[in-house]
Short mmCIF file of C-alpha atoms in Angstrom, two decimals:
data_model
loop_
_atom_site.label_atom_id
_atom_site.label_comp_id
_atom_site.label_asym_id
_atom_site.label_seq_id
_atom_site.Cartn_x
_atom_site.Cartn_y
_atom_site.Cartn_z
CA MET A 1448 0.00 0.00 0.00
CA GLU A 1449 1.37 3.38 -0.95
CA ILE A 1450 1.47 5.85 1.90
CA LEU A 1451 0.77 9.40 0.80
CA MET A 1452 2.85 11.87 2.74
CA PRO A 1453 1.62 15.46 3.05
CA GLU A 1454 3.54 18.02 1.05
CA PRO A 1455 6.12 19.84 3.18
CA GLN A 1456 5.23 23.42 3.97
CA ILE A 1457 7.00 26.19 5.84
CA TYR A 1458 4.69 27.91 8.28
CA VAL A 1459 6.33 31.23 9.05
CA GLU A 1460 4.64 34.56 9.56
CA ARG A 1461 5.99 37.97 10.42
CA THR A 1462 4.38 40.60 12.57
CA LEU A 1463 5.38 44.04 13.79
CA ALA A 1464 6.01 44.72 17.46
CA ILE A 1465 6.65 48.16 18.94
CA ILE A 1466 7.96 48.97 22.40
CA LYS A 1467 6.34 52.32 23.09
CA PRO A 1468 8.06 55.42 24.54
CA ASP A 1469 7.05 55.04 28.18
CA VAL A 1470 8.48 51.51 28.53
CA ILE A 1471 11.63 51.93 26.45
CA ASP A 1472 13.66 51.37 29.62
CA LYS A 1473 12.15 47.85 29.80
CA GLU A 1474 13.45 46.95 26.33
CA GLU A 1475 15.81 44.18 27.44
CA GLU A 1476 13.24 42.54 29.72
CA ILE A 1477 10.55 42.66 27.03
CA GLU A 1478 12.86 41.21 24.37
CA ASP A 1479 13.76 38.35 26.70
CA LEU A 1480 10.06 37.53 27.15
CA ILE A 1481 9.55 37.69 23.37
CA LEU A 1482 12.38 35.25 22.69
CA ARG A 1483 11.28 32.88 25.46
CA SER A 1484 7.79 32.85 23.89
CA GLY A 1485 9.12 31.26 20.70
CA PHE A 1486 9.61 34.33 18.49
CA HIS A 1487 12.66 35.26 16.47
CA ILE A 1488 13.56 38.94 16.23
CA ILE A 1489 14.66 39.21 12.62
CA GLN A 1490 14.85 43.00 12.38
CA LYS A 1491 15.10 45.68 15.01
CA ARG A 1492 15.25 49.43 14.86
CA LYS A 1493 15.23 52.20 17.46
CA LEU A 1494 13.82 55.50 16.22
CA GLN A 1495 11.71 58.49 17.13
CA LEU A 1496 8.71 59.31 14.97
CA SER A 1497 7.39 62.77 14.29
CA PRO A 1498 3.68 63.49 14.93
CA GLU A 1499 3.14 63.42 11.17
CA GLN A 1500 4.74 59.98 10.86
CA CYS A 1501 2.61 58.71 13.74
CA SER A 1502 -0.49 60.05 11.99
CA ASN A 1503 0.45 58.14 8.86
CA PHE A 1504 1.20 54.95 10.78
CA TYR A 1505 -2.13 55.08 12.64
CA ALA A 1506 -4.09 56.35 9.62
CA GLU A 1507 -6.80 53.71 10.20
CA GLN A 1508 -7.55 55.34 13.57
CA PHE A 1509 -7.96 58.82 12.08
CA GLY A 1510 -11.10 60.60 13.24
CA LYS A 1511 -11.40 58.72 16.52
CA VAL A 1512 -11.54 60.79 19.68
CA PHE A 1513 -8.25 59.42 21.04
CA PHE A 1514 -6.30 59.98 17.80
CA PRO A 1515 -4.59 63.28 18.80
CA ASN A 1516 -3.49 61.85 22.16
CA LEU A 1517 -2.27 58.68 20.45
CA THR A 1518 -0.04 60.51 17.98
CA ALA A 1519 1.28 62.81 20.72
CA TYR A 1520 2.06 59.82 22.93
CA MET A 1521 3.78 57.80 20.19
CA SER A 1522 5.94 60.77 19.14
CA SER A 1523 6.89 61.73 22.70
CA GLY A 1524 10.11 59.70 22.74
CA PRO A 1525 12.10 56.87 21.13
CA ILE A 1526 10.42 53.59 20.26
CA VAL A 1527 11.79 50.16 19.34
CA ALA A 1528 10.26 48.53 16.26
CA MET A 1529 10.82 44.81 15.73
CA VAL A 1530 9.87 42.29 13.09
CA LEU A 1531 8.95 39.06 14.87
CA ALA A 1532 8.77 35.70 13.11
CA ARG A 1533 7.30 32.31 14.03
CA ASN A 1534 4.39 30.15 12.96
CA CYS A 1535 1.12 32.08 13.35
CA ALA A 1536 3.12 35.10 14.51
CA VAL A 1537 0.25 37.59 14.26
CA SER A 1538 -2.18 35.65 16.45
CA TYR A 1539 0.45 34.50 18.96
CA TRP A 1540 1.78 38.04 19.40
CA LYS A 1541 -1.74 39.41 19.91
CA GLU A 1542 -2.34 36.72 22.52
CA LEU A 1543 0.92 37.53 24.29
CA LEU A 1544 0.08 41.25 24.30
CA GLY A 1545 -3.38 40.84 25.81
CA PRO A 1546 -6.24 43.39 25.66
CA SER A 1547 -5.41 46.90 24.42
CA ASN A 1548 -6.62 48.43 27.68
CA SER A 1549 -3.94 47.65 30.26
CA LEU A 1550 -6.37 48.15 33.15
CA ARG A 1551 -8.67 45.50 31.71
CA ALA A 1552 -5.70 43.28 30.86
CA ARG A 1553 -4.66 43.16 34.51
CA ILE A 1554 -8.05 41.68 35.35
CA THR A 1555 -8.62 39.29 32.43
CA HIS A 1556 -5.04 38.52 31.28
CA PRO A 1557 -2.76 39.28 34.26
CA HIS A 1558 0.29 37.60 32.67
CA SER A 1559 0.04 39.42 29.34
CA LEU A 1560 2.63 42.01 28.34
CA ARG A 1561 0.19 44.91 28.47
CA ALA A 1562 -0.88 43.91 31.96
CA LEU A 1563 2.78 43.78 33.03
CA PHE A 1564 4.07 46.90 31.29
CA GLY A 1565 1.09 49.08 30.36
CA THR A 1566 -0.44 51.91 32.36
CA ASP A 1567 -3.92 52.49 30.96
CA GLU A 1568 -5.93 52.28 27.73
CA LEU A 1569 -3.73 54.72 25.81
CA ARG A 1570 -0.32 53.99 27.34
CA ASN A 1571 -0.47 50.22 26.98
CA GLY A 1572 3.25 49.67 26.49
CA LEU A 1573 3.36 47.73 23.24
CA HIS A 1574 1.90 47.57 19.77
CA GLY A 1575 1.03 44.55 17.64
CA SER A 1576 -0.33 44.14 14.13
CA LEU A 1577 -4.00 43.15 13.99
CA SER A 1578 -3.82 40.99 10.86
CA ILE A 1579 -1.39 39.59 8.30
CA SER A 1580 -2.22 42.38 5.87
CA SER A 1581 -1.73 45.10 8.48
CA ALA A 1582 1.53 43.43 9.53
CA GLU A 1583 2.83 43.67 5.97
CA ARG A 1584 1.86 47.35 5.75
CA GLU A 1585 3.34 48.22 9.14
CA ILE A 1586 6.59 46.33 8.51
CA ARG A 1587 7.04 48.21 5.24
CA PHE A 1588 6.39 51.47 7.08
CA MET A 1589 9.02 50.84 9.76
CA PHE A 1590 11.44 48.89 7.55
CA PRO A 1591 11.12 50.27 3.99
CA GLU A 1592 13.92 48.00 2.77
CA ALA A 1593 12.21 44.82 4.05
CA ILE A 1594 11.47 42.15 1.46
CA LEU A 1595 8.18 40.38 2.19
CA GLU A 1596 7.77 37.28 0.09
CA PRO A 1597 4.84 34.82 0.11
CA ILE A 1598 5.30 31.70 2.22
CA PRO A 1599 6.62 28.89 -0.02
CA THR A 1600 4.58 25.69 -0.31
CA GLY A 1601 4.63 22.54 -2.43
CA GLN A 1602 7.55 22.33 -4.86
CA ARG A 1603 8.86 25.76 -3.86
CA ALA A 1604 9.07 24.61 -0.24
CA ARG A 1605 10.91 21.43 -1.28
CA ASP A 1606 13.32 23.46 -3.38
CA TYR A 1607 13.96 25.76 -0.44
CA LEU A 1608 14.69 22.82 1.85
CA ASN A 1609 17.04 21.21 -0.70
CA VAL A 1610 18.98 24.40 -1.34
CA TYR A 1611 19.12 26.07 2.08
CA VAL A 1612 18.25 23.59 4.83
CA LYS A 1613 19.52 20.11 3.97
CA PRO A 1614 23.16 21.06 3.17
CA THR A 1615 23.53 22.94 6.47
CA LEU A 1616 21.85 20.14 8.42
CA LEU A 1617 24.07 17.52 6.81
CA ALA A 1618 27.19 19.53 7.66
CA GLY A 1619 25.96 19.90 11.23
CA LEU A 1620 25.30 16.17 11.63
CA THR A 1621 28.75 15.39 10.21
CA ALA A 1622 30.36 17.78 12.69
CA LEU A 1623 28.27 16.23 15.48
CA CYS A 1624 29.61 12.74 14.67
CA LYS A 1625 33.16 14.03 14.81
CA GLU A 1626 32.70 16.03 18.00
CA LYS A 1627 30.64 13.43 19.97
CA PRO A 1628 29.42 15.98 22.59
CA ALA A 1629 27.84 14.96 25.88
CA ASP A 1630 24.51 16.58 24.92
CA PRO A 1631 24.18 16.13 21.16
CA MET A 1632 20.82 17.89 20.78
CA ILE A 1633 21.93 21.13 22.46
CA TRP A 1634 25.28 21.01 20.65
CA LEU A 1635 23.58 20.58 17.27
CA ALA A 1636 21.08 23.37 17.97
CA ASP A 1637 23.91 25.76 18.88
CA TRP A 1638 25.91 24.70 15.80
CA LEU A 1639 22.97 25.29 13.47
CA LEU A 1640 22.34 28.73 14.92
CA GLU A 1641 26.02 29.64 14.53
CA HIS A 1642 26.32 28.33 10.96
CA ASN A 1643 22.95 29.42 9.59
CA PRO A 1644 23.78 30.76 6.08
CA ASN A 1645 20.70 32.99 6.16
CA LYS A 1646 21.25 34.31 9.68
CA PRO A 1647 19.47 37.68 9.84
CA LYS A 1648 21.38 40.75 10.85
CA LEU A 1649 19.68 42.96 13.39
CA GLN A 1650 19.56 46.63 12.57
CA TYR A 1651 20.38 49.01 15.39
CA HIS A 1652 20.19 52.70 14.63
CA ILE A 1653 18.39 55.75 15.87
CA SER A 1654 16.83 58.07 13.37
CA GLN A 1655 14.59 61.08 13.61
CA GLU A 1656 13.01 62.67 10.60
CA GLU A 1657 11.49 66.10 10.65
#
């Protein structure tokens, strides 16, 4: 009997995360929580937006009563913008953030990031994209040079694995056999991270545009 195996697919999404001005001093702690929650930070940028840039970023909120306060708050100091990647990144990041109102988050989601770092409904500490389409728009806004390609599936996914994944994995397993470490799984994981040919480079720079 022939066993039909499902076609390999790569389930990776990207979403935008922002550490807002009033919790910028908690950057290291927040990043540690992000990484321990299974995300990869593939791009990072520290910058300060002008009120006009904030208005453009939050254009979908234009006309709402809180809009002026929102743009003033987001332009009041430096922010850290990050592109996060993992499977189902948008939904997992929204879940980790919790409700937009930090006061409500402390009651209903006490372990969420907004409950831990936010102050109230406006100053809620962190931003997250609401959908895959908004994530793409927001990533392009914060990282104009970012290349957002569709997730490969089917033959394209197999080609990707053959070209980029299998050669590195084979080299790692060969090195593992030679090294014979006490904990082979941890050793191999560290080796693969160190020798990843597509290892992303984080961007660290502060910019302010008038």
